[in-house]
Amino acid sequence: TAARLNSKYAFTYGKIEARAKLPEGVGTWPAIWMLGQNIDELGAYWQTQGYGSAPWPQCGEIDIMEHWGHDPTVIAGSLHTPMSHGDTWTNGHTIVSDYDEQFHIYSIDWNENRIQFFVDDVLYYTYNPSPKTDENWPFDQDAFFILNVAVGGSWFDIDPEFSESTMEVDYIRIYQ
């Protein structure tokens, strides 16, 4: 099962900060991420606004923070594009040992040339393909936020003792 919140605000480029405390437990899969506003999800808010021209991953996906309960101290920042999606290789990882006890700031700095990923202002991954093409850089268009916590799925099992956990988001800030 999962909970997902989609924003009704889309933008291109900026520094994005999300201050959050992550859930604990084997089987949890929280994420703070973005999708291109042009995604063609059936029934999605942006489709009703006249968008919806590109399927995933052509619309682009920026995972500002992704965490897996079965590998609890690892935080990932990933990008999904037509050339790298699903089990993407366009990602970086860092270690955050107190992810569920303390708030941390998960952020990206996104411009027309590159996307940099940070935890608490420490850079851990830069994506900067050259040359930029439709296959590796669908990130020159408006994107919107998604906050979600998935539990279980086809990728990993849930701890049989798991009952509940919480992702607390203090804020999301955009600087342009």
Short mmCIF file of C-alpha atoms in Angstrom, two decimals:
data_model
loop_
_atom_site.label_atom_id
_atom_site.label_comp_id
_atom_site.label_asym_id
_atom_site.label_seq_id
_atom_site.Cartn_x
_atom_site.Cartn_y
_atom_site.Cartn_z
CA THR A 1 0.00 0.00 0.00
CA ALA A 2 1.12 3.57 -0.42
CA ALA A 3 0.28 7.20 0.15
CA ARG A 4 1.07 9.81 -2.51
CA LEU A 5 0.64 13.58 -2.65
CA ASN A 6 1.06 15.43 -5.95
CA SER A 7 1.63 19.17 -6.00
CA LYS A 8 -0.36 21.50 -8.21
CA TYR A 9 2.68 23.70 -8.71
CA ALA A 10 5.18 23.16 -11.51
CA PHE A 11 8.37 25.04 -12.35
CA THR A 12 11.69 24.78 -14.20
CA TYR A 13 15.08 25.15 -12.48
CA GLY A 14 16.02 26.26 -9.01
CA LYS A 15 17.33 25.05 -5.70
CA ILE A 16 14.85 22.76 -4.01
CA GLU A 17 15.09 21.84 -0.32
CA ALA A 18 12.92 19.34 1.54
CA ARG A 19 13.44 18.96 5.28
CA ALA A 20 12.23 15.55 6.38
CA LYS A 21 12.51 12.72 8.86
CA LEU A 22 12.10 9.35 7.14
CA PRO A 23 10.11 6.27 8.16
CA GLU A 24 11.79 3.16 9.47
CA GLY A 25 11.04 -0.46 8.82
CA VAL A 26 11.89 -3.14 6.29
CA GLY A 27 9.47 -2.71 3.42
CA THR A 28 9.14 1.09 3.53
CA TRP A 29 10.04 3.06 0.40
CA PRO A 30 9.68 6.85 0.90
CA ALA A 31 10.53 9.33 -1.81
CA ILE A 32 10.53 13.07 -2.49
CA TRP A 33 10.58 13.38 -6.25
CA MET A 34 9.49 15.26 -9.35
CA LEU A 35 7.94 14.38 -12.69
CA GLY A 36 7.76 16.41 -15.87
CA GLN A 37 4.45 18.28 -16.07
CA ASN A 38 3.96 16.82 -19.55
CA ILE A 39 3.48 13.25 -18.24
CA ASP A 40 0.49 11.52 -19.79
CA GLU A 41 -0.84 9.81 -16.62
CA LEU A 42 -4.48 8.97 -17.12
CA GLY A 43 -6.64 11.14 -14.87
CA ALA A 44 -3.73 13.15 -13.50
CA TYR A 45 -4.18 16.80 -12.52
CA TRP A 46 -1.83 18.08 -15.24
CA GLN A 47 -3.63 16.07 -17.92
CA THR A 48 -6.85 17.89 -17.02
CA GLN A 49 -4.94 21.17 -17.44
CA GLY A 50 -4.06 20.41 -21.07
CA TYR A 51 -0.74 18.66 -20.53
CA GLY A 52 -0.04 14.99 -21.01
CA SER A 53 2.04 14.60 -24.16
CA ALA A 54 4.84 12.29 -22.94
CA PRO A 55 4.86 8.91 -21.25
CA TRP A 56 7.28 7.99 -18.47
CA PRO A 57 10.31 8.14 -18.70
CA GLN A 58 10.26 10.61 -21.64
CA CYS A 59 8.72 13.19 -19.27
CA GLY A 60 11.75 12.90 -16.95
CA GLU A 61 11.87 11.98 -13.27
CA ILE A 62 14.07 13.56 -10.60
CA ASP A 63 14.25 11.63 -7.34
CA ILE A 64 15.44 14.25 -4.86
CA MET A 65 15.45 11.65 -2.08
CA GLU A 66 14.69 7.96 -2.24
CA HIS A 67 15.12 5.55 0.68
CA TRP A 68 14.58 1.84 1.15
CA GLY A 69 13.82 0.31 4.54
CA HIS A 70 15.74 -2.86 3.72
CA ASP A 71 18.94 -0.79 3.22
CA PRO A 72 18.19 1.77 5.92
CA THR A 73 21.18 4.13 6.01
CA VAL A 74 21.41 4.60 2.23
CA ILE A 75 19.88 7.69 0.62
CA ALA A 76 19.72 7.93 -3.17
CA GLY A 77 19.27 10.72 -5.67
CA SER A 78 18.30 9.44 -9.12
CA LEU A 79 17.25 10.56 -12.57
CA HIS A 80 15.05 8.59 -14.93
CA THR A 81 15.32 9.38 -18.63
CA PRO A 82 14.62 7.49 -21.87
CA MET A 83 18.21 6.16 -21.81
CA SER A 84 18.28 5.26 -18.09
CA HIS A 85 15.09 4.21 -16.36
CA GLY A 86 13.75 1.52 -14.08
CA ASP A 87 17.00 0.10 -12.69
CA THR A 88 18.65 3.41 -13.53
CA TRP A 89 22.41 3.91 -13.50
CA THR A 90 22.09 7.70 -13.35
CA ASN A 91 22.11 7.99 -9.58
CA GLY A 92 24.21 8.71 -6.53
CA HIS A 93 24.12 7.39 -2.98
CA THR A 94 25.14 8.64 0.44
CA ILE A 95 24.86 7.40 4.02
CA VAL A 96 22.57 8.99 6.62
CA SER A 97 22.63 6.91 9.80
CA ASP A 98 19.98 8.83 11.77
CA TYR A 99 17.48 9.22 8.88
CA ASP A 100 14.54 8.24 11.14
CA GLU A 101 15.63 10.12 14.29
CA GLN A 102 16.61 13.55 12.96
CA PHE A 103 15.37 15.89 10.28
CA HIS A 104 17.71 16.26 7.32
CA ILE A 105 17.59 18.58 4.32
CA TYR A 106 17.43 16.69 1.02
CA SER A 107 18.04 19.07 -1.87
CA ILE A 108 18.91 19.55 -5.50
CA ASP A 109 20.34 22.46 -7.43
CA TRP A 110 18.85 22.23 -10.93
CA ASN A 111 19.77 24.44 -13.86
CA GLU A 112 19.98 24.15 -17.65
CA ASN A 113 23.40 22.44 -17.41
CA ARG A 114 23.27 20.02 -14.48
CA ILE A 115 21.44 18.66 -11.44
CA GLN A 116 23.34 18.37 -8.16
CA PHE A 117 22.13 16.31 -5.18
CA PHE A 118 22.80 17.17 -1.52
CA VAL A 119 22.03 16.02 2.01
CA ASP A 120 22.46 18.75 4.63
CA ASP A 121 24.33 20.89 2.06
CA VAL A 122 26.88 18.12 1.33
CA LEU A 123 27.11 17.36 -2.39
CA TYR A 124 27.03 13.63 -3.19
CA TYR A 125 26.07 13.41 -6.88
CA THR A 126 26.12 15.58 -10.02
CA TYR A 127 24.34 14.69 -13.25
CA ASN A 128 25.70 16.60 -16.25
CA PRO A 129 25.47 14.65 -19.52
CA SER A 130 27.27 15.99 -22.56
CA PRO A 131 26.00 16.51 -25.12
CA LYS A 132 22.44 16.88 -23.85
CA THR A 133 19.84 15.07 -25.94
CA ASP A 134 16.16 14.11 -25.62
CA GLU A 135 17.40 10.68 -24.48
CA ASN A 136 19.47 11.93 -21.53
CA TRP A 137 18.07 15.38 -20.62
CA PRO A 138 14.27 15.79 -20.43
CA PHE A 139 14.84 18.31 -17.62
CA ASP A 140 14.36 21.62 -19.47
CA GLN A 141 10.64 21.84 -18.76
CA ASP A 142 8.30 22.37 -15.82
CA ALA A 143 8.12 19.58 -13.24
CA PHE A 144 5.94 19.04 -10.16
CA PHE A 145 6.54 17.49 -6.72
CA ILE A 146 5.41 14.13 -5.45
CA LEU A 147 5.73 13.00 -1.84
CA ASN A 148 5.07 9.34 -1.25
CA VAL A 149 5.64 6.40 1.04
CA ALA A 150 5.20 3.00 -0.55
CA VAL A 151 5.15 -0.16 1.54
CA GLY A 152 6.30 -3.41 0.01
CA GLY A 153 5.96 -4.24 -3.64
CA SER A 154 7.61 -6.54 -6.12
CA TRP A 155 11.12 -5.33 -5.32
CA PHE A 156 11.28 -6.28 -1.60
CA ASP A 157 9.28 -7.84 1.20
CA ILE A 158 7.74 -6.24 4.27
CA ASP A 159 8.94 -7.24 7.72
CA PRO A 160 6.13 -9.43 9.13
CA GLU A 161 6.38 -7.47 12.41
CA PHE A 162 5.94 -4.10 10.65
CA SER A 163 2.80 -2.20 11.64
CA GLU A 164 3.33 1.49 10.88
CA SER A 165 5.82 4.28 10.35
CA THR A 166 5.78 7.94 9.38
CA MET A 167 7.57 10.26 7.00
CA GLU A 168 7.51 13.75 8.48
CA VAL A 169 8.06 16.63 6.06
CA ASP A 170 8.74 19.94 7.76
CA TYR A 171 8.94 21.99 4.56
CA ILE A 172 9.72 22.13 0.87
CA ARG A 173 11.33 25.34 -0.38
CA ILE A 174 12.06 26.47 -3.92
CA TYR A 175 14.61 29.17 -4.67
CA GLN A 176 14.62 30.60 -8.18
#
